[in-house]
Coordinates of C-alpha atoms and ligand atoms in Angstrom, one line a residue:
M1 CA -31.9 -190.4 37.7
P2 CA -34.4 -187.6 37.5
L3 CA -36.8 -187.6 34.6
R4 CA -35.9 -185.3 31.8
I5 CA -39.0 -183.7 30.4
V6 CA -38.7 -181.7 27.2
I7 CA -41.6 -179.4 26.1
V8 CA -42.1 -177.9 22.7
G9 CA -44.0 -174.6 22.8
G10 CA -44.4 -172.4 25.8
V11 CA -47.7 -170.6 25.6
G12 CA -51.2 -172.0 26.4
A13 CA -50.6 -175.7 26.7
G14 CA -46.8 -175.8 27.0
A15 CA -46.4 -173.4 29.9
G16 CA -49.1 -175.2 31.9
A17 CA -47.5 -178.6 31.2
A18 CA -44.2 -177.4 32.5
T19 CA -45.4 -175.9 35.7
R20 CA -47.7 -178.8 36.5
A21 CA -44.9 -181.2 36.0
R22 CA -42.7 -179.2 38.4
R23 CA -45.4 -179.0 41.1
L24 CA -45.7 -182.8 41.0
D25 CA -42.0 -183.6 40.7
E26 CA -39.4 -181.5 42.3
Q27 CA -36.5 -183.6 40.9
A28 CA -37.4 -183.7 37.2
E29 CA -35.3 -181.7 34.8
I30 CA -37.7 -179.7 32.8
I31 CA -36.7 -177.9 29.6
L32 CA -39.1 -175.8 27.5
F33 CA -38.2 -174.7 24.0
E34 CA -40.2 -171.8 22.5
R35 CA -39.6 -170.6 18.9
S36 CA -40.8 -167.1 19.4
G37 CA -39.2 -164.6 21.8
Y38 CA -41.8 -164.9 24.5
V39 CA -43.4 -167.5 26.7
S40 CA -46.7 -167.6 28.5
F41 CA -47.9 -164.4 26.9
A42 CA -51.6 -163.5 26.8
N43 CA -52.5 -164.2 23.2
C44 CA -56.2 -163.7 23.9
G45 CA -55.3 -160.2 25.1
L46 CA -53.4 -159.2 21.9
P47 CA -56.4 -157.5 20.1
Y48 CA -57.1 -155.4 23.2
Y49 CA -53.5 -154.1 23.2
L50 CA -53.9 -153.2 19.5
G51 CA -57.0 -151.3 20.5
N52 CA -55.2 -149.5 23.3
I53 CA -57.7 -151.0 25.8
I54 CA -54.7 -152.8 27.4
A55 CA -52.4 -149.8 27.5
D56 CA -49.4 -151.5 29.1
R57 CA -47.7 -154.0 26.8
G58 CA -46.0 -155.6 29.8
K59 CA -49.4 -156.8 31.1
L60 CA -49.5 -159.2 28.2
L61 CA -46.4 -161.0 29.4
V62 CA -47.8 -163.2 32.1
Q63 CA -44.5 -165.0 32.9
S64 CA -40.9 -164.4 31.8
P65 CA -38.2 -167.1 31.3
E66 CA -36.6 -165.7 34.5
M67 CA -39.8 -166.1 36.5
F68 CA -40.0 -169.7 35.2
R69 CA -36.5 -170.3 36.4
K70 CA -36.8 -168.7 39.8
R71 CA -40.2 -170.0 40.9
F72 CA -40.4 -173.3 39.1
R73 CA -36.8 -174.2 38.3
I74 CA -37.8 -174.7 34.7
D75 CA -35.2 -174.1 32.0
V76 CA -37.0 -171.9 29.4
R77 CA -35.2 -171.2 26.1
V78 CA -36.9 -168.7 23.9
R79 CA -35.9 -168.3 20.2
H80 CA -35.2 -172.0 20.2
E81 CA -37.0 -174.1 17.6
V82 CA -37.3 -177.8 17.8
T83 CA -36.7 -179.0 14.3
A84 CA -36.7 -182.8 14.5
I85 CA -37.5 -185.7 16.8
D86 CA -35.3 -188.8 16.9
R87 CA -37.7 -191.2 18.6
S88 CA -35.4 -194.2 18.7
G89 CA -32.6 -192.1 20.2
K90 CA -35.2 -190.2 22.4
R91 CA -33.8 -186.8 21.5
V92 CA -34.8 -183.6 19.8
Q93 CA -32.9 -181.4 17.5
V94 CA -33.0 -177.8 18.5
S95 CA -32.0 -174.6 16.6
D96 CA -30.9 -171.6 18.5
L97 CA -32.4 -169.0 16.3
N98 CA -30.2 -166.2 17.7
A99 CA -26.9 -168.0 17.5
G100 CA -27.7 -169.9 14.3
T101 CA -26.5 -173.2 15.9
S102 CA -28.2 -176.5 16.3
R103 CA -27.8 -179.4 18.7
W104 CA -29.5 -182.5 20.0
E105 CA -31.2 -182.6 23.4
P106 CA -32.2 -185.9 25.1
Y107 CA -35.6 -186.6 26.7
D108 CA -37.3 -189.2 28.8
R109 CA -40.8 -187.7 28.1
L110 CA -41.5 -185.3 25.3
I111 CA -44.6 -183.0 25.4
L112 CA -45.6 -181.4 22.1
C113 CA -47.5 -178.1 22.4
P114 CA -46.8 -176.4 19.2
G115 CA -50.2 -174.9 18.7
A116 CA -51.8 -173.8 15.4
C117 CA -50.5 -171.3 12.9
P118 CA -52.6 -168.7 11.0
I119 CA -53.5 -169.8 7.5
V120 CA -52.0 -167.5 4.8
P121 CA -53.7 -167.9 1.5
P122 CA -51.4 -168.6 -1.5
I123 CA -51.8 -165.1 -2.9
E124 CA -49.3 -162.7 -4.4
G125 CA -48.5 -159.9 -2.0
A126 CA -49.2 -161.8 1.2
D127 CA -45.6 -161.1 2.2
A128 CA -45.9 -157.3 1.8
T129 CA -44.7 -155.4 4.8
N130 CA -48.1 -154.2 5.9
V131 CA -49.9 -157.6 5.5
F132 CA -50.1 -159.4 8.8
T133 CA -51.4 -162.4 10.7
L134 CA -51.9 -162.3 14.5
R135 CA -50.6 -165.0 16.7
N136 CA -47.8 -163.8 19.0
M137 CA -46.0 -160.8 20.5
E138 CA -43.9 -160.3 17.4
D139 CA -47.0 -160.1 15.2
T140 CA -48.5 -157.7 17.6
D141 CA -45.5 -155.5 17.8
A142 CA -45.3 -155.4 14.0
I143 CA -49.0 -154.4 13.6
Y144 CA -48.7 -151.9 16.4
G145 CA -45.6 -150.4 14.8
C146 CA -47.3 -150.2 11.3
L147 CA -50.3 -148.5 12.8
A148 CA -48.2 -145.9 14.6
K149 CA -45.5 -145.4 12.0
Q150 CA -47.6 -145.3 8.9
D151 CA -50.3 -143.2 10.4
A152 CA -52.8 -145.8 9.2
H153 CA -56.3 -144.6 8.5
T154 CA -57.8 -147.7 6.8
A155 CA -57.5 -151.4 7.4
A156 CA -58.8 -154.4 5.6
I157 CA -59.4 -157.5 7.8
V158 CA -59.8 -160.7 5.8
G159 CA -61.8 -163.2 7.8
A160 CA -64.8 -162.4 10.1
G161 CA -64.1 -165.1 12.7
F162 CA -63.4 -164.5 16.4
I163 CA -60.0 -162.8 15.9
G164 CA -61.1 -160.8 12.9
L165 CA -64.0 -159.3 14.7
E166 CA -61.9 -158.6 17.8
V167 CA -59.4 -156.7 15.8
A168 CA -62.1 -154.9 13.8
D169 CA -63.4 -153.6 17.1
A170 CA -59.9 -152.7 18.3
L171 CA -58.9 -150.8 15.3
T172 CA -62.2 -149.0 15.0
R173 CA -61.6 -147.7 18.6
R174 CA -58.3 -146.3 17.4
G175 CA -60.2 -144.3 14.7
I176 CA -59.2 -146.6 11.8
R177 CA -61.8 -147.2 9.2
V178 CA -62.2 -151.0 9.0
Q179 CA -63.5 -153.1 6.1
L180 CA -64.2 -156.7 6.9
V181 CA -63.9 -159.2 4.1
E182 CA -65.6 -162.6 4.5
R183 CA -66.1 -165.3 1.8
L184 CA -69.0 -166.8 3.7
G185 CA -72.3 -165.0 3.7
Q186 CA -72.1 -164.4 7.4
V187 CA -69.7 -163.4 10.2
L188 CA -68.7 -165.9 12.9
A189 CA -68.9 -169.1 10.9
P190 CA -69.4 -171.5 13.9
L191 CA -72.8 -169.9 14.6
D192 CA -75.8 -170.5 12.5
A193 CA -76.4 -167.7 10.0
D194 CA -79.7 -166.6 11.5
M195 CA -77.8 -165.7 14.8
T196 CA -75.3 -163.4 13.1
G197 CA -77.6 -160.8 11.5
P198 CA -77.6 -158.6 14.7
I199 CA -73.8 -158.7 14.9
E200 CA -73.5 -157.7 11.2
R201 CA -75.9 -154.8 11.8
H202 CA -74.0 -153.7 14.9
L203 CA -70.7 -153.7 13.0
R204 CA -72.2 -151.4 10.4
E205 CA -73.6 -149.1 13.2
K206 CA -70.1 -148.8 14.6
G207 CA -68.6 -147.9 11.2
V208 CA -67.2 -151.3 10.1
T209 CA -68.1 -152.3 6.6
P210 CA -68.6 -156.1 6.2
H211 CA -68.2 -157.5 2.7
L212 CA -70.0 -160.8 3.1
G213 CA -70.0 -163.6 0.6
N214 CA -67.1 -161.8 -1.1
G215 CA -63.6 -163.3 -0.6
L216 CA -60.1 -161.9 -1.0
K217 CA -59.0 -162.3 -4.6
A218 CA -55.9 -160.2 -5.0
L219 CA -53.6 -157.7 -3.2
T220 CA -52.3 -154.7 -5.0
V221 CA -48.7 -154.1 -3.8
E222 CA -46.6 -151.0 -4.5
N223 CA -43.0 -150.6 -3.3
G224 CA -43.4 -153.7 -1.1
R225 CA -46.6 -152.4 0.6
A226 CA -50.2 -153.5 0.0
T227 CA -52.3 -150.6 -1.1
H228 CA -55.6 -152.3 -2.1
V229 CA -57.5 -155.5 -1.5
G230 CA -59.4 -156.8 -4.4
L231 CA -62.5 -158.9 -3.8
D232 CA -64.2 -161.7 -5.7
D233 CA -66.9 -159.4 -7.1
G234 CA -64.3 -156.8 -8.3
T235 CA -64.6 -154.4 -5.4
R236 CA -61.3 -152.7 -4.5
I237 CA -60.7 -151.7 -0.9
E238 CA -58.1 -149.2 0.1
A239 CA -56.0 -150.4 3.0
D240 CA -53.1 -148.9 5.0
M241 CA -52.8 -152.3 6.6
V242 CA -54.2 -155.8 5.9
L243 CA -54.8 -158.5 8.5
L244 CA -55.3 -162.1 7.3
A245 CA -57.5 -163.8 9.9
I246 CA -59.0 -166.7 7.9
G247 CA -58.3 -169.4 10.4
V248 CA -55.6 -171.6 11.9
R249 CA -54.0 -174.9 11.0
P250 CA -52.5 -177.3 13.6
E251 CA -48.7 -177.3 13.6
T252 CA -48.1 -181.0 12.9
R253 CA -44.9 -181.0 10.9
L254 CA -42.6 -182.1 13.7
A255 CA -45.0 -184.9 14.7
A256 CA -45.7 -186.1 11.2
D257 CA -42.0 -186.0 10.2
T258 CA -41.2 -188.4 13.0
G259 CA -44.0 -190.8 12.1
L260 CA -46.5 -189.9 14.9
A261 CA -50.1 -190.6 13.9
L262 CA -52.3 -187.8 12.8
G263 CA -56.1 -188.0 13.2
P264 CA -58.8 -187.7 10.6
R265 CA -59.0 -183.9 11.0
G266 CA -55.3 -183.4 10.5
G267 CA -54.3 -182.7 14.1
I268 CA -51.9 -184.8 16.2
R269 CA -53.7 -188.0 17.4
V270 CA -53.7 -188.6 21.1
D271 CA -55.4 -191.2 23.3
E272 CA -57.6 -190.3 26.2
F273 CA -54.5 -189.8 28.3
L274 CA -52.9 -187.4 25.8
R275 CA -50.4 -189.9 24.6
T276 CA -49.4 -189.8 21.0
S277 CA -48.8 -193.0 19.0
D278 CA -45.4 -193.0 20.9
P279 CA -46.0 -193.7 24.6
D280 CA -43.2 -191.4 25.7
I281 CA -44.5 -188.5 23.6
F282 CA -47.5 -186.5 24.8
A283 CA -49.3 -183.7 23.0
A284 CA -51.9 -181.0 24.0
G285 CA -53.4 -177.8 22.7
D286 CA -54.4 -176.5 19.3
A287 CA -52.1 -178.9 17.5
V288 CA -54.1 -181.9 18.8
E289 CA -57.4 -183.4 17.9
V290 CA -59.8 -183.6 20.9
V291 CA -62.9 -185.6 21.4
H292 CA -66.0 -183.6 20.9
A293 CA -68.2 -184.1 24.0
V294 CA -71.5 -184.0 21.9
T295 CA -70.5 -185.9 18.8
G296 CA -68.0 -188.2 20.4
V297 CA -65.7 -187.9 17.4
P298 CA -62.3 -186.2 16.9
A299 CA -62.4 -182.5 16.4
L300 CA -60.1 -179.5 16.1
I301 CA -61.1 -176.9 18.7
P302 CA -58.4 -174.3 18.9
L303 CA -59.4 -172.6 22.1
A304 CA -57.5 -171.5 25.2
G305 CA -59.6 -173.5 27.7
P306 CA -59.0 -177.0 26.3
A307 CA -55.3 -176.1 25.5
N308 CA -54.5 -174.9 29.0
K309 CA -56.3 -177.7 30.8
H310 CA -55.0 -180.5 28.6
G311 CA -51.5 -179.0 28.8
R312 CA -51.7 -179.1 32.5
L313 CA -52.8 -182.7 32.4
A314 CA -50.1 -183.8 29.9
G315 CA -47.5 -182.4 32.3
E316 CA -49.1 -184.4 35.2
I317 CA -49.3 -187.7 33.3
A318 CA -45.8 -187.2 31.9
V319 CA -44.2 -187.2 35.3
T320 CA -46.6 -189.3 37.4
G321 CA -47.6 -191.9 34.8
R322 CA -51.0 -191.8 36.5
P323 CA -53.7 -192.3 33.9
R324 CA -56.3 -189.5 34.2
R325 CA -58.7 -189.0 31.3
A326 CA -58.6 -185.8 29.4
A327 CA -61.9 -184.0 29.4
R328 CA -64.0 -184.1 26.2
V329 CA -64.5 -180.7 24.8
V330 CA -67.9 -179.0 24.0
G331 CA -66.3 -176.0 22.2
T332 CA -67.5 -173.1 24.3
A333 CA -66.5 -169.7 22.8
I334 CA -67.5 -166.1 23.2
V335 CA -66.5 -162.8 21.6
K336 CA -67.2 -159.2 22.3
V337 CA -68.0 -157.1 19.3
F338 CA -68.3 -153.5 20.4
D339 CA -71.4 -153.5 22.7
L340 CA -72.6 -157.0 21.8
A341 CA -71.4 -160.4 23.0
A342 CA -71.9 -163.5 20.9
G343 CA -71.0 -167.1 21.5
L344 CA -71.8 -170.8 21.4
T345 CA -71.3 -174.0 23.2
G346 CA -71.8 -177.4 21.6
L347 CA -73.3 -177.8 18.1
S348 CA -75.0 -175.3 15.9
V349 CA -77.8 -176.6 13.6
K350 CA -75.3 -176.7 10.7
A351 CA -72.6 -178.5 12.7
A352 CA -75.1 -181.1 13.8
A353 CA -76.2 -181.6 10.2
Q354 CA -72.6 -182.1 9.2
A355 CA -72.3 -184.7 11.9
G356 CA -75.5 -186.4 10.7
I357 CA -77.5 -185.6 13.8
E358 CA -81.2 -184.8 13.5
T359 CA -82.0 -181.6 15.3
R360 CA -84.8 -179.3 16.3
H361 CA -84.2 -175.9 17.7
C362 CA -86.0 -172.9 19.2
I363 CA -85.2 -169.2 19.5
V364 CA -86.2 -166.9 22.3
Q365 CA -85.5 -163.3 22.9
R366 CA -85.5 -162.4 26.6
P367 CA -84.2 -159.6 28.8
N368 CA -81.1 -160.5 30.7
H369 CA -82.8 -159.6 34.0
A370 CA -86.1 -158.5 35.4
T371 CA -87.3 -155.5 33.3
Y372 CA -88.6 -153.6 36.3
Y373 CA -85.0 -153.3 37.5
P374 CA -83.2 -150.6 35.4
G375 CA -80.8 -151.5 32.7
A376 CA -82.2 -154.7 31.3
T377 CA -81.0 -155.6 27.8
M378 CA -82.3 -158.2 25.4
M379 CA -80.5 -161.4 24.5
T380 CA -81.4 -164.0 21.8
I381 CA -80.9 -167.6 22.7
K382 CA -81.0 -170.5 20.2
I383 CA -81.1 -173.9 21.6
V384 CA -80.5 -177.0 19.5
Y385 CA -81.5 -180.5 20.7
R386 CA -82.1 -184.0 19.4
P387 CA -85.9 -184.7 19.2
A388 CA -85.5 -188.4 19.7
D389 CA -84.3 -188.2 23.3
R390 CA -84.5 -184.4 24.0
R391 CA -80.8 -184.3 24.5
L392 CA -79.3 -180.8 24.4
L393 CA -76.8 -180.4 21.6
G394 CA -75.9 -176.8 21.6
V395 CA -76.7 -173.2 22.6
Q396 CA -75.9 -170.0 20.8
I397 CA -76.5 -166.6 22.3
V398 CA -76.2 -163.0 21.1
G399 CA -76.9 -160.1 23.5
R400 CA -75.4 -157.2 25.5
D401 CA -75.2 -158.5 29.0
G402 CA -75.3 -161.9 30.7
V403 CA -74.3 -163.9 27.6
D404 CA -71.3 -165.4 29.3
R405 CA -73.2 -166.8 32.2
R406 CA -75.8 -168.4 30.1
L407 CA -73.3 -170.0 27.8
D408 CA -71.4 -171.4 30.8
V409 CA -74.5 -172.9 32.3
A410 CA -75.4 -174.4 29.0
A411 CA -71.9 -175.8 28.6
T412 CA -72.3 -177.5 32.0
V413 CA -75.5 -179.2 30.9
L414 CA -73.7 -180.3 27.7
H415 CA -70.8 -181.6 29.7
F416 CA -73.1 -183.9 31.7
G417 CA -75.1 -184.9 28.6
G418 CA -78.2 -183.2 29.8
T419 CA -81.6 -182.7 28.1
I420 CA -83.8 -179.8 27.5
D421 CA -85.7 -180.9 30.6
D422 CA -82.5 -180.6 32.7
L423 CA -82.1 -177.1 31.3
A424 CA -85.7 -176.3 32.2
D425 CA -85.2 -177.6 35.7
L426 CA -82.0 -175.8 36.6
D427 CA -82.2 -173.7 39.8
L428 CA -80.1 -170.6 38.9
A429 CA -79.0 -167.6 40.8
Y430 CA -81.7 -164.9 40.8
A431 CA -82.2 -161.4 42.1
P432 CA -83.7 -158.7 39.9
Q433 CA -80.4 -157.2 38.8
F434 CA -79.0 -160.5 37.8
G435 CA -81.7 -162.5 36.1
S436 CA -85.3 -163.5 36.3
A437 CA -87.1 -166.1 38.5
K438 CA -87.4 -168.0 35.2
D439 CA -84.0 -167.4 33.7
P440 CA -83.8 -166.8 29.9
L441 CA -82.2 -170.3 29.6
N442 CA -85.1 -171.9 31.6
I443 CA -87.5 -170.1 29.2
A444 CA -85.6 -171.3 26.2
A445 CA -85.9 -174.8 27.5
F446 CA -89.6 -174.3 28.3
V447 CA -90.2 -173.3 24.7
A448 CA -88.4 -176.4 23.5
Q449 CA -90.4 -178.6 25.9
N450 CA -93.7 -177.0 24.6
Q451 CA -92.6 -177.6 21.1
E452 CA -91.8 -181.3 21.8
D453 CA -94.9 -181.7 23.9
G454 CA -97.0 -180.6 20.9
L455 CA -98.2 -177.4 22.5
V456 CA -96.8 -175.1 19.8
R457 CA -95.1 -175.2 16.5
H458 CA -92.6 -172.6 15.4
V459 CA -91.3 -171.5 12.1
D460 CA -88.2 -169.6 11.4
P461 CA -88.3 -166.2 9.6
A462 CA -86.7 -167.8 6.5
E463 CA -89.9 -169.8 6.0
V464 CA -92.3 -166.8 6.1
E465 CA -92.2 -166.1 2.3
R466 CA -92.9 -169.7 1.4
L467 CA -95.9 -169.9 3.8
R468 CA -97.3 -166.6 2.5
A469 CA -97.0 -167.9 -1.1
E470 CA -98.8 -171.0 0.0
G471 CA -101.8 -168.9 1.2
W472 CA -101.2 -168.8 5.0
Q473 CA -102.8 -166.0 6.9
L474 CA -100.3 -163.8 8.8
V475 CA -101.7 -162.4 12.0
D476 CA -99.7 -159.7 13.9
L477 CA -100.7 -160.0 17.6
R478 CA -99.0 -156.8 18.7
T479 CA -100.8 -153.5 19.5
A480 CA -102.0 -151.2 16.8
A481 CA -99.1 -148.8 17.5
E482 CA -96.5 -151.6 17.1
Y483 CA -98.2 -152.7 13.9
A484 CA -98.2 -149.2 12.5
G485 CA -94.4 -149.1 13.2
G486 CA -93.7 -151.9 10.7
T487 CA -95.0 -155.4 10.2
I488 CA -94.6 -158.4 7.9
P489 CA -96.1 -157.5 4.5
G490 CA -99.6 -159.0 4.2
A491 CA -100.1 -159.4 8.0
V492 CA -103.4 -158.3 9.5
N493 CA -103.4 -156.9 13.0
I494 CA -105.4 -158.4 15.9
A495 CA -103.9 -157.4 19.2
L496 CA -103.5 -160.4 21.5
D497 CA -106.0 -159.1 24.1
E498 CA -108.7 -158.9 21.4
L499 CA -107.9 -162.3 19.9
R500 CA -110.6 -164.3 21.7
S501 CA -113.3 -161.9 20.7
S502 CA -112.0 -161.4 17.2
A503 CA -110.9 -165.0 16.3
S504 CA -113.8 -165.3 13.9
Q505 CA -112.1 -162.7 11.7
I506 CA -109.4 -165.3 10.9
A507 CA -110.6 -167.5 8.0
G508 CA -111.1 -171.1 8.9
D509 CA -110.0 -172.6 5.7
R510 CA -106.4 -171.4 5.6
P511 CA -103.6 -172.1 8.1
V512 CA -102.4 -169.3 10.4
L513 CA -99.0 -167.9 11.2
V514 CA -99.2 -165.7 14.3
F515 CA -96.4 -163.4 15.5
C516 CA -95.6 -160.7 18.0
Q517 CA -92.5 -158.7 18.8
V518 CA -90.3 -161.4 20.3
G519 CA -92.4 -164.6 20.3
Q520 CA -94.0 -164.7 23.7
R521 CA -97.4 -163.1 22.9
G522 CA -97.3 -165.2 19.7
Y523 CA -97.1 -168.3 21.8
V524 CA -100.1 -167.2 24.0
G525 CA -102.0 -166.3 20.8
A526 CA -101.3 -169.7 19.3
R527 CA -102.5 -171.4 22.4
I528 CA -105.7 -169.4 22.4
L529 CA -106.5 -170.4 18.9
Q530 CA -105.5 -174.0 19.5
N531 CA -107.7 -174.1 22.6
L532 CA -110.5 -172.7 20.5
G533 CA -110.1 -175.8 18.3
R534 CA -107.7 -174.7 15.5
T535 CA -105.0 -177.2 14.6
D536 CA -103.3 -175.2 11.9
V537 CA -101.5 -172.5 13.8
V538 CA -97.8 -171.8 14.0
N539 CA -95.9 -169.1 15.9
L540 CA -93.0 -167.1 14.3
A541 CA -89.8 -168.0 16.2
G542 CA -88.3 -164.8 17.8
G543 CA -91.2 -162.7 16.5
Y544 CA -91.1 -159.6 14.3
S545 CA -87.9 -158.3 15.7
W546 CA -86.1 -161.5 14.9
Y547 CA -87.7 -161.5 11.4
A548 CA -86.5 -157.9 10.9
S549 CA -83.0 -158.7 12.1
Q550 CA -82.6 -161.3 9.4
K551 CA -82.6 -158.6 6.6
R552 CA -79.0 -158.3 5.5
Ligands
FAD1 P1 -50.0 -171.6 21.3 O1 -50.6 -170.7 22.3 O2 -50.1 -171.1 19.9 O3 -48.5 -171.9 21.6 C1 -47.7 -172.7 20.8 C2 -46.3 -172.2 20.9 O4 -45.5 -173.2 20.3 C3 -46.1 -171.0 20.0 O5 -45.7 -169.9 20.7 C4 -45.1 -171.4 19.0 O6 -44.1 -170.4 18.7 C5 -44.4 -172.6 19.7 N1 -43.8 -173.6 18.7 C6 -44.4 -174.1 17.7 N2 -43.6 -175.0 17.1 C7 -42.4 -175.0 17.8 C8 -41.2 -175.6 17.6 N3 -41.0 -176.5 16.7 N4 -40.2 -175.3 18.5 C9 -40.4 -174.5 19.5 N5 -41.6 -173.8 19.7 C10 -42.6 -174.0 18.8 N6 -59.0 -168.7 22.7 C11 -60.0 -168.6 23.6 O7 -60.5 -169.6 24.1 N7 -60.5 -167.3 23.9 C12 -60.0 -166.2 23.3 O8 -60.5 -165.1 23.6 C13 -59.0 -166.3 22.4 N8 -58.4 -165.2 21.8 C14 -57.4 -165.3 21.0 C15 -56.8 -164.2 20.4 C16 -55.7 -164.3 19.6 C17 -55.2 -163.1 18.9 C18 -55.2 -165.6 19.3 C19 -54.0 -165.7 18.4 C20 -55.7 -166.7 19.9 C21 -56.8 -166.6 20.7 N9 -57.4 -167.7 21.3 C22 -58.5 -167.6 22.2 C23 -56.9 -169.1 21.1 C24 -55.9 -169.5 22.2 O9 -55.0 -168.5 22.3 C25 -55.3 -170.8 21.8 O10 -56.3 -171.8 21.7 C26 -54.2 -171.3 22.7 O11 -53.2 -170.3 22.9 C27 -53.5 -172.6 22.2 O12 -52.5 -172.9 23.0 P2 -51.3 -173.8 22.5 O13 -50.3 -173.9 23.5 O14 -51.9 -175.0 21.9 O15 -50.7 -173.0 21.2

């Protein structure tokens, strides 16, 4: 008898599970149930359709049920919701949402890929006709229709995570005035707060108003439509449409109702071969807890890469039974916000602290490629590592160009459990239009090495006020012209090239904070002073430009 494989959910993980299963087993009967009206659509592309960057809606529909049938002989049933699992009878109950009927379908192997659903806060008015979440084609069509029909001029986006920022960008491109509401004091919560200042400034430059540290409190609804969004501090925002983008929650009801084990983070628990607590039921994607490659503990990482790859593997193991371990996940994510790209891989400082891991970090600002070749742009790299064994823990990057490549290289080092020394040693592709002989990532690792080898100490901008209050001397090592253009209050100017001859102007009885524009001349200056015998010198991480970027 051919195996009967039933799959719940037909997008990131589910579609890949189905097609992999078919490629490995021509005889299996494969049935995929999808609650929405579409399978295998490009959910990551939805914001760009809303922004008219992807003009053709059809491009979002990567595969249709018909294509699944013809090419893969997979029976795809959209608008079919699996409502219950009978494990002892090895069958699932399925509702046909169009016909309003329900029946039981048997399985030999069941693969759960139900994903994660947007969180809707328990607030009056959340069901108004112009209040949306964004997950699937139906949501997208509803938002698109609202924007077109209502001639929308204003939008409030609640939640400044990856999706919130992508939609803010998209709607602004359509000429809609966007206000962004975020209860935290920063956008992009997975990044450390010091990395998000440039993004927040860039949003303002592009006409988006971020309301940070100010959550959604109330919606004003008239005739079934939201008209205003009320914030914690009493601010009222006018909005022709509202998007709730405050995060997602794994869809675990089916699994939990049938007694499958959930993990400590609330996702479906699977073993390293993606088996749930029932050996005939597999699970993959956003609904599932993965093992974080850096911490080694279960985590919810709702991203397309892990979902698609684990889905594919679940399909393979379900038909072959061959145990192949699911990859651990480092959590590599990137977002484009107008002209900036921002992302991270591995742990931020705050995530490491939550995991109880001691960290040190460094920040460098470097051009993405050789500056003598036209078009170089700056990027800021923050690397986080464990001082005890110099193991790399995470990398965050904000910049215009080349951010994706550096994040991917860093993700590779993390995947292999590498150190800052591995990162420093990497031999990376270089020609002037692509990078530098010492790539920005190599440089970031050199800075970490110098820090660990005792050659230089860094302080973050947040510490400057305290040091000044404690009587530290602030020395601006930039040129007189740069100094005149703005400096840290209280800093004296000694240009780096004059430092050796003017070192005596720096009092010997008070410690010294040196800084330049991005941190590099500061390092050279700190070394000069240290080589002249001073032991009380620190360099400002990221220099004056990074200090200035922290002003919110
Ligand atoms: P989903 O893709 O959500 O698919 C699960 C499907 O299961 C759903 O269609 C649902 O209808 C169906 N389902 C649930 N329960 C049942 C049931 N009982 N019966 C039948 N069907 C059911 N990730 C990135 O890495 N990069 C990005 O740029 C990115 N952009 C994104 C942009 C948007 C707007 C969204 C919404 C997500 C984005 N993601 C991105 C996240 C990424 O899309 C998800 O991580 C990925 O799709 C997860 O795949 P999944 O199969 O686990 O869940």
